[in-house]
Amino acid sequence: MRADLTLIHEWIPEGARVLDLGCGEGTLLAALARDKRVTGYGLEIDPDGITACLAKGVNVIEQNLDEGLANFEDDACDLVVMTQALQALRRPDLMLDEMLRVAGECIITFPNFAYWRHRAYLGFKGYMPVSRSLPHAWYDTPNIHLSTFNDFERLCRDKGLSIVDRAVGIGDHEGHWTSRWWPNLFGEIAIFRVARRA
Amino acid sequence: MPEFPSDSVGLVTPQTAHFDDPLALACGRTLPAYDLVYETYGTLNAERTNAILICHALSGHHHAAGFHSTDERKPGWWDAHIGPGKSIDTDRFFVVSVNNLGGCHGSTGPTSENPETGRQWGPDFPIMTVGDWVHSQARLADRLGIERFAAVIGGSLGGMQVLQWTLSYPERIAHAGVIAATPKLSAQNIAFNEVARQAIRSDPDFHDGWYADHGTAPRRGLKLARMVGHITYLSEDAMGSKFGRDLRTTDLNFGFDVEFQVESYLRYQGDTFSTSFDANTYLLMTKALDYFDPAAPHDGDLARALAPAACPFLVVSFTTDWRFPPPRSKELVNALVRADKSVSYVNIDSSHGHDAFLMPEPRYQAVFAAFMNRVAGDLGLEGQS
C-alpha cells in the first residue's frame, strides 16, 4: 500500500464508518474492512476504479466530488478520507467544509508543491514541476489547485479548524516520518488529520 | 450443440410449476391455484447456494437466455448477460427466470381459464402488485429447493421486484442487482402508462376486456400503446442516429402514409407486439408499475422503508435513460446510504436510453461481471466454475 495509505490505515479506529472520497480501486477501504471491521463507502468517477472496487466487494458510489456531498447527512460518518484528490477539485475549501459536515474528523493527503524537488525543478529548470507525486504536464493535469503544507495549514486556521495530526510522506519505500522539522520543504506528500474546532 | 454460439446456454425448454395453495393478493382477492412458467440455466449445486433469480420487465417473460429451437432467430431477452463465461456465468450459477403471474406467456394470467367460470379470466384477472409477484416467486424457490438466492437481479420493472425481494424476504436474498429502475414512478411515468392504457381501452375491439369472447383483440390499441412505450425506451440520440429524418421515399408526399423511417419502425414494432402480447396483461403490468412505492406506507420515507433490507445492493443506471433516469436510481442509492445499507452505484455511459439495460456494452458487462464475482466470492462459489 502507498505510504500515505499505510499511515491512514493506522490512524483509523476499529469499526469506524468511513467515507473515502476519490477511493480509486478501493485499496484502503478493502484493507480497513479486512483488518479493522471498518464499514462505509467510496466515491469515485473513474470507471476502472469503480469496477475494481466492485470486484473487491468495496461499496463504491459513482459520484463527482465537485457536485458536493449533499447525499450524505450531517455526521453520517465517523471519518471522511480524501487521498490525493483535494488538488483536483474545483473548490477544495468548500469540500473541506462538506467533509467536516459529514464527519467530525477528516484525513486529507495531497502533493506538497513546496517539496524541495518541486522547488528545485521550478527554480533551476524554470518549468512546472513533473515528479512522482505530480506526474502530469501542466496542460493535461487534473491538479488544478496545487498547494503547500503551509497553504493548507493557513486554510485550516482561517476556517477555525483544528489540526489533530500531520505527517509527511516521502516516497513509497521509506514509509513516512512525522517531523516538526521543515515539513514544507522535505515533505513530498502532505498528510493532515483535521477536526472541527471542539 | 454446434449450431449455437459457444457462450450460449443453447437449447432451453420452459417448465411449468403448478401450485394448488391459494395465493392471497394485495388487492384483497385470492388466486386459488396457478401455474408459473420458468426456465433454468446452469446447475444447482449440492448446497443449493448458487441460484440467481432473474426478474423480467413489463413486456418480458421467462425466456431470458438461449434458444427454444434451432430455428429461433433471436435468443432470450437477456442473452447478452447470461451464459457460459458471460456476466452471469452459467458455469458457476444456476439461473432461474420466471414469467410473472398475469403474464401471457404460460403463467396464469388473463388468457388462462378461470376455474370458477370455465372461461378466460380476461379483465376479471386480479390486478397484481410487485409484492404479489415476489411472493409467488418465493413459492417457486421453495419448490426448487432454493432457500436463499445468491442474487436476485432485474432491470426496470424487474429491478422493482428485486427491491421488493430485499424487503419481503431479506433472509432469502444474498445480493440485489437493481438495474435501470426506480423506487417509484414519477407522475410523467404514470402519465405515459395511462396513455398506453387509454389507447388499448378505447379500441372498439376492446369490449371492456372481454375481447376473447368476441373473437377479436384490441390490436390497434395495443400497437399504439407499444409505440408510445417504445419511444420512451429509446433515447433521442439512439433514435436520431438510427433513423434521423430519413425518408422512405425520395420526395415528401404531403399525406399521412409512412414517410419517415422512424414511423415505419414504430409501426413495425407496434404491429409485431400487438400480435404476440395480450392487452389485459399489458394493462395489468402497467398498473403494477404505477402502484409500486415501498416508501408509501412509511410516509414517503424510503430510508425507513428500506430498514428490513440486509443484503449488498448494486444499483445501475444509464446516462440517456429518460424513462427511469439516473436521478431516480440515485434516489434509491441515497436512501440506502441513509439507511446504512451496503450499496454500490454505477451510472453507465450509453446512448441506448432505457433499453440500454438489455444491451451488451463493455463497461456494463465489466461492472456486472465484477459484481457477480463478488457474489461468488461472498458465497464461496469460486470452485464452481
Coordinates of C-alpha atoms in Angstrom, one line a residue:
Chain A
M1 CA 0.0 0.0 0.0
R2 CA 1.1 3.6 -0.7
A3 CA 2.9 5.3 2.2
D4 CA 0.1 7.7 2.9
L5 CA -2.5 4.9 2.9
T6 CA -0.4 2.9 5.4
L7 CA -0.4 5.8 7.8
I8 CA -4.1 6.4 7.4
H9 CA -4.7 2.7 8.0
E10 CA -3.0 3.2 11.3
W11 CA -5.0 6.3 12.2
I12 CA -8.5 4.9 11.6
P13 CA -10.1 3.3 14.6
E14 CA -11.6 -0.1 14.7
G15 CA -15.2 -0.4 13.5
A16 CA -15.3 3.2 12.1
R17 CA -17.8 4.3 9.5
V18 CA -15.6 5.8 6.8
L19 CA -16.3 7.8 3.6
D20 CA -13.4 7.6 1.2
L21 CA -13.6 10.4 -1.4
G22 CA -11.9 9.5 -4.7
C23 CA -11.4 6.0 -3.4
G24 CA -9.6 4.8 -6.6
E25 CA -9.6 1.0 -6.7
G26 CA -10.8 0.7 -3.1
T27 CA -7.4 -0.5 -1.7
L28 CA -7.7 1.4 1.6
L29 CA -11.4 0.5 2.2
A30 CA -10.8 -3.1 1.4
A31 CA -7.8 -3.2 3.8
L32 CA -9.8 -1.4 6.5
A33 CA -12.8 -3.7 6.2
R34 CA -10.5 -6.7 6.5
D35 CA -8.2 -5.5 9.3
K36 CA -10.5 -3.2 11.3
R37 CA -14.1 -4.1 10.5
V38 CA -14.5 -0.7 9.0
T39 CA -17.7 0.0 7.0
G40 CA -18.6 2.8 4.6
Y41 CA -18.5 3.9 1.1
G42 CA -16.0 5.0 -1.5
L43 CA -16.9 7.7 -4.0
E44 CA -15.2 7.5 -7.4
I45 CA -15.7 8.6 -11.0
D46 CA -13.0 6.6 -12.8
P47 CA -14.8 3.6 -14.5
D48 CA -11.8 1.2 -14.0
G49 CA -11.5 2.2 -10.3
I50 CA -15.2 1.6 -9.8
T51 CA -15.1 -1.9 -11.4
A52 CA -12.1 -2.8 -9.3
C53 CA -13.9 -1.7 -6.1
L54 CA -16.9 -3.9 -7.1
A55 CA -14.7 -6.9 -7.6
K56 CA -13.2 -6.3 -4.2
G57 CA -16.6 -6.0 -2.5
V58 CA -16.0 -2.4 -1.6
N59 CA -19.1 -0.3 -1.6
V60 CA -18.5 2.3 -4.3
I61 CA -20.8 5.1 -5.5
E62 CA -20.2 6.8 -8.8
Q63 CA -20.2 10.4 -7.9
N64 CA -18.4 13.6 -9.0
L65 CA -16.9 15.2 -5.9
D66 CA -17.3 18.7 -7.5
E67 CA -21.0 18.2 -7.0
G68 CA -20.6 18.1 -3.3
L69 CA -21.8 15.6 -0.7
A70 CA -25.4 16.6 -0.4
N71 CA -26.5 13.0 -0.4
F72 CA -24.8 12.4 2.9
E73 CA -26.4 13.7 6.1
D74 CA -24.6 15.7 8.8
D75 CA -22.4 13.4 10.9
A76 CA -23.3 10.4 8.6
C77 CA -19.8 9.0 9.1
D78 CA -17.1 8.9 11.8
L79 CA -14.3 9.9 9.3
V80 CA -14.0 11.2 5.8
V81 CA -10.8 10.4 4.0
M82 CA -9.5 12.0 0.8
T83 CA -6.2 10.9 -0.5
Q84 CA -4.6 12.8 -3.5
A85 CA -7.8 14.3 -4.7
L86 CA -8.1 17.7 -3.0
Q87 CA -5.9 19.3 -5.6
A88 CA -8.1 18.1 -8.4
L89 CA -11.3 19.7 -7.0
R90 CA -12.8 22.9 -8.3
R91 CA -13.2 24.3 -4.7
P92 CA -11.1 22.5 -2.2
D93 CA -12.1 24.9 0.5
L94 CA -15.8 24.1 0.1
M95 CA -15.1 20.4 0.0
L96 CA -13.3 20.8 3.3
D97 CA -16.5 22.3 4.8
E98 CA -18.6 19.5 3.3
M99 CA -16.2 16.8 4.7
L100 CA -16.4 18.2 8.2
R101 CA -20.2 18.4 8.0
V102 CA -20.4 14.7 7.1
A103 CA -18.0 13.7 9.8
G104 CA -16.4 15.3 12.8
E105 CA -12.9 14.5 11.5
C106 CA -11.2 14.0 8.2
I107 CA -7.9 12.9 6.8
I108 CA -6.5 14.6 3.7
T109 CA -3.4 13.9 1.7
F110 CA -2.1 15.9 -1.2
P111 CA 1.1 16.5 -3.1
N112 CA 3.1 19.3 -1.4
F113 CA 4.0 21.8 -4.1
A114 CA 6.7 23.2 -1.8
Y115 CA 8.6 19.9 -1.7
W116 CA 12.3 20.7 -2.3
R117 CA 12.4 18.7 -5.6
H118 CA 9.5 20.8 -6.9
R119 CA 11.1 24.0 -5.8
A120 CA 14.4 22.9 -7.5
Y121 CA 12.6 21.9 -10.7
L122 CA 10.9 25.2 -11.0
G123 CA 13.8 27.2 -9.6
F124 CA 16.5 25.8 -11.7
K125 CA 14.8 24.5 -14.8
G126 CA 12.0 27.1 -15.0
Y127 CA 9.4 24.5 -15.9
M128 CA 6.3 23.4 -14.0
P129 CA 7.5 20.5 -11.8
V130 CA 6.9 17.0 -13.0
S131 CA 7.6 14.3 -10.4
R132 CA 6.4 11.1 -8.9
S133 CA 3.7 12.9 -6.9
L134 CA 2.9 15.3 -9.8
P135 CA 3.3 13.1 -12.8
H136 CA 1.3 15.3 -15.3
A137 CA 2.3 18.0 -17.7
W138 CA 0.9 21.5 -17.0
Y139 CA -1.7 21.2 -19.8
D140 CA -3.3 17.9 -19.0
T141 CA -3.0 17.7 -15.3
P142 CA -6.2 17.1 -13.2
N143 CA -4.4 19.0 -10.4
I144 CA -5.9 22.5 -10.7
H145 CA -5.4 23.7 -7.1
L146 CA -1.9 22.9 -6.1
S147 CA -0.9 24.0 -2.6
T148 CA 1.8 23.6 0.0
F149 CA 1.9 22.3 3.6
N150 CA 1.8 25.9 4.8
D151 CA -1.1 26.8 2.5
F152 CA -3.2 24.1 3.9
E153 CA -2.4 24.9 7.5
R154 CA -3.4 28.5 6.8
L155 CA -6.7 27.5 5.3
C156 CA -7.5 25.4 8.3
R157 CA -6.5 28.2 10.6
D158 CA -8.7 30.7 8.7
K159 CA -11.6 28.2 8.9
G160 CA -11.1 27.7 12.6
L161 CA -10.4 24.0 12.2
S162 CA -8.1 22.1 14.5
I163 CA -5.2 20.1 13.0
V164 CA -5.2 17.0 15.1
D165 CA -2.2 15.4 13.5
R166 CA 0.0 15.9 10.5
A167 CA 2.6 13.8 8.8
V168 CA 4.7 13.8 5.6
G169 CA 5.2 11.0 3.1
I170 CA 8.5 10.8 1.3
G171 CA 8.5 8.0 -1.2
D172 CA 7.0 4.6 -1.1
H173 CA 9.9 2.6 0.3
E174 CA 10.7 4.9 3.2
G175 CA 7.2 4.9 4.5
H176 CA 6.7 8.1 6.4
W177 CA 8.3 10.2 9.1
T178 CA 6.4 12.5 11.3
S179 CA 8.5 15.6 11.8
R180 CA 8.2 19.1 13.0
W181 CA 11.3 20.0 11.1
W182 CA 10.7 21.6 7.7
P183 CA 7.7 19.5 6.5
N184 CA 7.0 22.2 3.9
L185 CA 10.4 21.6 2.4
F186 CA 11.0 17.9 2.8
G187 CA 7.5 16.5 2.7
E188 CA 6.6 15.1 -0.7
I189 CA 3.1 14.2 0.4
A190 CA 1.2 16.3 3.0
I191 CA -0.9 14.2 5.3
F192 CA -3.4 16.1 7.6
R193 CA -5.9 15.0 10.2
V194 CA -8.3 17.8 10.7
A195 CA -11.3 18.2 13.0
R196 CA -14.0 20.8 13.6
R197 CA -12.9 23.0 16.4
A198 CA -14.2 21.3 19.6
Chain B
M1 CA -24.8 -28.1 -29.8
P2 CA -22.6 -26.7 -32.6
E3 CA -25.4 -24.7 -34.1
F4 CA -25.4 -22.2 -31.1
P5 CA -22.6 -19.8 -30.1
S6 CA -20.2 -21.3 -27.5
D7 CA -21.2 -18.8 -24.9
S8 CA -24.9 -19.5 -25.3
V9 CA -26.8 -21.7 -22.9
G10 CA -28.1 -23.3 -26.1
L11 CA -31.4 -25.1 -26.4
V12 CA -33.7 -24.5 -23.4
T13 CA -37.1 -25.8 -22.6
P14 CA -39.6 -23.9 -20.4
Q15 CA -41.0 -25.7 -17.4
T16 CA -44.3 -25.3 -15.6
A17 CA -44.9 -25.4 -11.9
H18 CA -48.5 -25.8 -10.7
F19 CA -49.5 -24.5 -7.3
D20 CA -52.6 -25.5 -5.5
D21 CA -52.1 -23.4 -2.4
P22 CA -54.1 -20.2 -2.8
L23 CA -52.2 -17.0 -3.1
A24 CA -53.6 -14.0 -1.2
L25 CA -53.1 -10.9 -3.2
A26 CA -52.6 -7.2 -2.2
C27 CA -55.8 -6.3 -3.9
G28 CA -57.7 -8.4 -1.4
R29 CA -58.6 -11.2 -3.8
T30 CA -57.1 -14.7 -3.7
L31 CA -55.8 -16.7 -6.6
P32 CA -57.0 -20.3 -5.8
A33 CA -54.5 -22.1 -8.0
Y34 CA -52.0 -21.1 -10.6
D35 CA -49.1 -22.0 -12.9
L36 CA -45.7 -20.4 -13.1
V37 CA -43.7 -20.9 -16.3
Y38 CA -40.0 -20.7 -15.8
E39 CA -36.6 -21.5 -17.4
T40 CA -33.4 -22.5 -15.7
Y41 CA -29.8 -22.4 -17.0
G42 CA -26.8 -23.9 -15.4
T43 CA -26.8 -26.4 -12.5
L44 CA -27.9 -26.0 -8.9
N45 CA -25.0 -27.0 -6.7
A46 CA -25.3 -29.6 -3.9
E47 CA -25.5 -26.9 -1.2
R48 CA -28.2 -25.0 -3.3
T49 CA -26.3 -21.8 -2.8
N50 CA -25.6 -20.7 -6.4
A51 CA -29.1 -19.8 -7.6
I52 CA -29.8 -16.4 -9.3
L53 CA -33.3 -15.2 -9.9
I54 CA -33.8 -13.0 -12.9
C55 CA -36.9 -10.8 -12.8
H56 CA -38.4 -9.5 -16.1
A57 CA -39.6 -6.2 -17.2
L58 CA -43.0 -5.0 -18.4
S59 CA -43.3 -7.0 -21.7
G60 CA -40.7 -9.7 -20.7
H61 CA -41.1 -13.3 -19.7
H62 CA -39.3 -16.4 -18.7
H63 CA -37.2 -16.8 -21.8
A64 CA -34.1 -14.9 -20.7
A65 CA -31.3 -16.8 -22.4
G66 CA -30.7 -19.4 -25.0
F67 CA -32.9 -20.7 -27.8
H68 CA -36.2 -22.6 -27.8
S69 CA -35.4 -24.2 -31.1
T70 CA -32.7 -24.3 -33.8
D71 CA -35.0 -22.1 -35.9
E72 CA -35.3 -19.4 -33.3
R73 CA -33.7 -16.2 -34.7
K74 CA -33.3 -14.3 -31.5
P75 CA -32.2 -15.7 -28.2
G76 CA -33.8 -14.9 -24.8
W77 CA -34.1 -11.2 -23.8
W78 CA -31.1 -11.1 -21.6
D79 CA -28.9 -13.5 -23.5
A80 CA -26.2 -10.8 -23.7
H81 CA -25.6 -11.3 -20.0
I82 CA -26.5 -14.9 -19.2
G83 CA -24.4 -17.9 -20.4
P84 CA -21.1 -19.7 -20.0
G85 CA -18.4 -17.1 -19.4
K86 CA -20.8 -14.2 -19.5
S87 CA -21.5 -11.7 -16.7
I88 CA -24.0 -14.1 -15.1
D89 CA -21.8 -17.2 -15.7
T90 CA -23.9 -20.3 -16.0
D91 CA -20.8 -22.4 -15.4
R92 CA -20.9 -21.1 -11.9
F93 CA -24.5 -20.0 -11.3
F94 CA -27.9 -21.7 -11.5
V95 CA -30.2 -19.1 -13.2
V96 CA -34.0 -19.1 -12.7
S97 CA -36.2 -16.8 -14.8
V98 CA -39.9 -16.9 -14.3
N99 CA -42.9 -15.5 -16.2
N100 CA -44.8 -13.4 -13.7
L101 CA -48.4 -14.1 -12.8
G102 CA -50.8 -12.1 -15.0
G103 CA -48.4 -12.6 -17.9
C104 CA -49.3 -14.0 -21.3
H105 CA -46.5 -16.5 -21.9
G106 CA -47.7 -19.5 -20.0
S107 CA -48.0 -18.4 -16.4
T108 CA -51.6 -18.0 -15.1
G109 CA -52.9 -14.7 -16.4
P110 CA -55.9 -13.0 -18.2
T111 CA -55.7 -15.5 -21.1
S112 CA -55.9 -18.5 -18.7
E113 CA -59.1 -20.2 -17.8
N114 CA -60.9 -19.1 -14.7
P115 CA -61.8 -22.3 -12.9
E116 CA -64.9 -20.8 -11.4
T117 CA -66.5 -19.7 -14.7
G118 CA -64.8 -22.1 -17.2
R119 CA -64.0 -19.2 -19.5
Q120 CA -61.0 -16.9 -19.8
W121 CA -60.2 -14.7 -16.9
G122 CA -59.9 -11.7 -19.2
P123 CA -60.4 -8.4 -17.4
D124 CA -61.5 -10.3 -14.3
F125 CA -58.0 -11.4 -13.6
P126 CA -56.9 -9.7 -10.3
I127 CA -54.6 -6.7 -10.5
M128 CA -51.2 -7.9 -9.5
T129 CA -48.6 -6.0 -7.5
V130 CA -44.8 -6.3 -7.4
G131 CA -45.2 -7.8 -3.9
D132 CA -47.6 -10.5 -5.2
W133 CA -45.1 -11.5 -7.8
V134 CA -42.3 -11.7 -5.2
H135 CA -44.5 -14.0 -3.0
S136 CA -45.2 -16.2 -6.0
Q137 CA -41.5 -16.3 -6.9
A138 CA -40.6 -17.3 -3.3
R139 CA -43.0 -20.2 -3.6
L140 CA -41.3 -21.3 -6.8
A141 CA -38.0 -21.1 -5.0
D142 CA -39.4 -23.4 -2.3
R143 CA -40.5 -25.8 -5.0
L144 CA -36.9 -25.8 -6.5
G145 CA -35.4 -26.3 -3.0
I146 CA -33.7 -22.8 -3.0
E147 CA -33.8 -21.4 0.4
R148 CA -31.7 -18.3 -0.4
F149 CA -30.8 -16.8 -3.8
A150 CA -27.2 -15.8 -4.2
A151 CA -28.6 -12.8 -6.1
V152 CA -31.9 -11.5 -7.4
I153 CA -31.4 -9.3 -10.4
G154 CA -33.6 -7.4 -12.7
G155 CA -34.0 -4.3 -14.9
S156 CA -36.8 -1.8 -15.0
L157 CA -40.0 -3.4 -13.6
G158 CA -37.6 -6.3 -12.8
G159 CA -35.5 -4.0 -10.7
M160 CA -38.6 -3.2 -8.6
Q161 CA -39.1 -6.8 -7.9
V162 CA -35.5 -7.1 -6.8
L163 CA -36.1 -4.2 -4.4
Q164 CA -39.3 -5.8 -3.1
W165 CA -37.4 -9.1 -2.5
T166 CA -35.0 -7.3 -0.2
L167 CA -37.9 -6.1 1.8
S168 CA -40.3 -9.1 1.8
Y169 CA -37.6 -11.8 2.1
P170 CA -34.4 -10.2 3.4
E171 CA -33.2 -13.6 4.7
R172 CA -33.7 -15.2 1.3
I173 CA -31.6 -12.9 -0.9
A174 CA -27.8 -12.6 -0.5
H175 CA -27.2 -9.8 -3.2
A176 CA -29.5 -7.5 -5.1
G177 CA -29.0 -6.1 -8.6
V178 CA -31.4 -3.2 -9.3
I179 CA -30.9 -2.0 -12.9
A180 CA -32.4 0.9 -14.7
A181 CA -35.2 1.0 -12.1
T182 CA -36.8 3.5 -9.7
P183 CA -38.2 3.3 -6.2
K184 CA -41.5 4.7 -7.5
L185 CA -42.9 6.0 -10.8
S186 CA -43.0 9.8 -11.4
A187 CA -46.2 11.5 -12.5
Q188 CA -44.8 11.6 -16.0
N189 CA -44.2 7.8 -16.0
I190 CA -47.7 7.2 -14.8
A191 CA -49.0 9.6 -17.5
F192 CA -47.2 7.6 -20.2
N193 CA -48.7 4.4 -18.8
E194 CA -52.2 6.0 -18.8
V195 CA -51.8 7.0 -22.4
A196 CA -50.9 3.4 -23.2
R197 CA -53.9 2.1 -21.3
Q198 CA -56.3 4.5 -22.9
A199 CA -55.0 3.5 -26.3
I200 CA -56.0 -0.1 -25.5
R201 CA -59.2 0.7 -23.7
S202 CA -60.6 3.0 -26.4
D203 CA -60.0 0.4 -29.2
P204 CA -63.5 -0.6 -30.4
D205 CA -62.3 -4.2 -30.3
F206 CA -61.5 -4.0 -26.6
H207 CA -65.1 -4.8 -25.4
D208 CA -64.3 -3.9 -21.8
G209 CA -61.6 -6.5 -21.8
W210 CA -63.9 -9.4 -23.0
Y211 CA -62.4 -9.3 -26.5
A212 CA -61.7 -13.0 -26.5
D213 CA -65.4 -13.7 -26.1
H214 CA -65.9 -11.6 -29.2
G215 CA -63.3 -13.5 -31.1
T216 CA -61.2 -10.3 -31.5
A217 CA -58.4 -8.4 -29.9
P218 CA -57.7 -4.7 -29.5
R219 CA -54.6 -4.8 -31.8
R220 CA -54.7 -1.2 -32.9
G221 CA -54.8 0.0 -29.2
L222 CA -52.1 -2.4 -28.2
K223 CA -50.0 -1.2 -31.1
L224 CA -50.4 2.4 -30.1
A225 CA -49.6 1.6 -26.5
R226 CA -46.4 -0.1 -27.6
M227 CA -45.4 2.7 -30.0
V228 CA -45.7 5.2 -27.1
G229 CA -43.8 2.9 -24.8
H230 CA -41.1 2.3 -27.4
I231 CA -40.4 6.0 -27.7
T232 CA -39.8 6.2 -24.0
Y233 CA -37.5 3.2 -24.0
L234 CA -35.1 4.7 -26.6
S235 CA -33.1 7.9 -26.2
E236 CA -33.4 10.8 -28.6
D237 CA -29.8 10.2 -29.6
A238 CA -30.5 6.5 -30.3
M239 CA -33.5 7.3 -32.4
G240 CA -31.6 10.1 -34.1
S241 CA -28.6 8.0 -35.0
K242 CA -30.8 5.1 -36.1
F243 CA -33.3 7.0 -38.2
G244 CA -32.5 10.7 -38.3
R245 CA -35.1 12.3 -40.5
D246 CA -34.5 9.7 -43.2
L247 CA -37.4 9.3 -45.6
R248 CA -38.6 6.0 -47.1
T249 CA -39.2 7.7 -50.4
T250 CA -37.3 10.3 -52.3
D251 CA -40.0 13.0 -52.1
L252 CA -42.5 14.2 -49.5
N253 CA -45.9 13.1 -50.4
F254 CA -47.8 15.5 -48.2
G255 CA -50.0 12.8 -46.7
F256 CA -50.3 10.6 -43.7
D257 CA -48.8 7.5 -45.0
V258 CA -45.4 6.4 -43.7
E259 CA -42.8 8.8 -44.9
F260 CA -40.1 8.8 -42.3
Q261 CA -38.1 5.7 -41.4
V262 CA -38.8 6.2 -37.7
E263 CA -42.6 6.0 -38.4
S264 CA -42.1 2.8 -40.3
Y265 CA -40.0 1.4 -37.5
L266 CA -42.5 2.3 -34.8
R267 CA -45.4 0.8 -36.8
Y268 CA -43.5 -2.4 -37.3
Q269 CA -42.6 -2.7 -33.6
G270 CA -46.2 -2.0 -32.6
D271 CA -47.6 -4.5 -35.1
T272 CA -45.3 -7.3 -34.0
F273 CA -46.0 -6.7 -30.4
S274 CA -49.8 -6.4 -30.9
T275 CA -49.9 -9.9 -32.3
S276 CA -47.8 -11.5 -29.6
F277 CA -48.9 -9.8 -26.4
D278 CA -52.2 -9.8 -24.5
A279 CA -53.9 -6.4 -24.0
N280 CA -55.2 -7.3 -20.5
T281 CA -51.7 -8.3 -19.4
Y282 CA -50.4 -5.0 -20.7
L283 CA -53.0 -3.1 -18.6
L284 CA -52.2 -5.2 -15.5
M285 CA -48.4 -4.9 -15.8
T286 CA -48.5 -1.1 -16.2
K287 CA -50.8 -0.9 -13.2
A288 CA -48.3 -2.9 -11.1
L289 CA -45.6 -0.4 -12.2
D290 CA -47.8 2.6 -11.2
Y291 CA -48.6 1.1 -7.8
F292 CA -45.1 0.2 -6.8
D293 CA -44.0 2.6 -4.0
P294 CA -42.4 0.8 -1.0
A295 CA -42.0 4.1 0.8
A296 CA -45.7 5.0 0.8
P297 CA -46.6 3.1 4.0
H298 CA -43.7 4.9 5.7
D299 CA -44.9 8.5 5.0
G300 CA -42.8 8.5 1.8
D301 CA -39.6 7.9 3.8
L302 CA -37.7 5.5 1.6
A303 CA -34.8 5.1 4.0
R304 CA -37.2 3.9 6.7
A305 CA -38.9 1.6 4.2
L306 CA -35.6 0.0 3.4
A307 CA -34.9 -0.9 7.1
P308 CA -35.5 -4.6 6.6
A309 CA -33.1 -5.0 3.7
A310 CA -30.0 -6.9 4.7
C311 CA -28.0 -7.7 1.5
P312 CA -25.5 -5.7 -0.5
F313 CA -27.0 -3.8 -3.4
L314 CA -25.7 -3.0 -6.9
V315 CA -27.7 -0.1 -8.4
V316 CA -27.1 0.6 -12.1
S317 CA -28.5 3.4 -14.2
F318 CA -27.8 4.6 -17.8
T319 CA -26.9 8.2 -18.8
T320 CA -29.5 8.5 -21.6
D321 CA -32.4 6.6 -19.9
W322 CA -35.2 9.1 -19.6
R323 CA -37.8 6.5 -18.6
F324 CA -36.1 5.9 -15.3
P325 CA -33.2 8.4 -15.4
P326 CA -30.1 8.3 -13.2
P327 CA -31.5 10.7 -10.6
R328 CA -34.2 8.0 -9.8
S329 CA -31.6 5.4 -9.2
K330 CA -29.6 7.9 -7.1
E331 CA -32.8 8.4 -5.0
L332 CA -32.6 4.8 -4.1
V333 CA -28.9 4.8 -3.5
N334 CA -29.2 7.8 -1.2
A335 CA -32.0 6.2 0.8
L336 CA -29.9 3.1 1.1
V337 CA -26.9 5.2 2.4
R338 CA -29.2 6.9 4.8
A339 CA -30.5 3.5 6.0
D340 CA -26.8 2.4 6.5
K341 CA -27.1 -0.4 3.9
S342 CA -24.3 -1.8 1.8
V343 CA -24.7 -0.3 -1.7
S344 CA -22.7 0.4 -4.9
Y345 CA -23.9 2.6 -7.7
V346 CA -22.8 2.9 -11.3
N347 CA -24.0 5.2 -14.0
I348 CA -23.2 3.7 -17.3
D349 CA -22.5 5.9 -20.3
S350 CA -24.8 4.7 -23.0
S351 CA -26.7 6.1 -26.0
H352 CA -29.4 3.5 -25.9
G353 CA -31.8 5.0 -23.4
H354 CA -33.8 2.8 -21.1
D355 CA -33.2 -0.2 -23.4
A356 CA -29.5 0.0 -22.6
F357 CA -30.0 -2.5 -19.7
L358 CA -30.7 -5.2 -22.3
M359 CA -27.6 -4.4 -24.4
P360 CA -24.1 -5.6 -24.4
E361 CA -21.8 -2.7 -23.6
P362 CA -18.2 -3.2 -22.4
R363 CA -18.4 -1.1 -19.2
Y364 CA -21.8 -2.5 -18.2
Q365 CA -20.5 -6.0 -18.7
A366 CA -17.4 -5.3 -16.8
V367 CA -19.3 -3.9 -13.9
F368 CA -21.8 -6.7 -13.9
A369 CA -19.1 -9.4 -14.1
A370 CA -17.2 -7.7 -11.2
F371 CA -20.3 -7.7 -9.1
M372 CA -21.1 -11.3 -9.9
N373 CA -17.5 -12.2 -9.0
R374 CA -18.2 -10.7 -5.6
V375 CA -21.4 -12.6 -5.3
A376 CA -19.5 -15.8 -6.0
G377 CA -16.7 -14.8 -3.6
D378 CA -19.0 -13.9 -0.8
L379 CA -20.7 -17.3 -1.1
G380 CA -17.5 -19.3 -1.6
L381 CA -18.5 -20.3 -5.1
E382 CA -15.2 -19.8 -6.8
G383 CA -14.6 -23.5 -7.1
Q384 CA -17.7 -24.0 -9.1
S385 CA -16.5 -22.7 -12.5

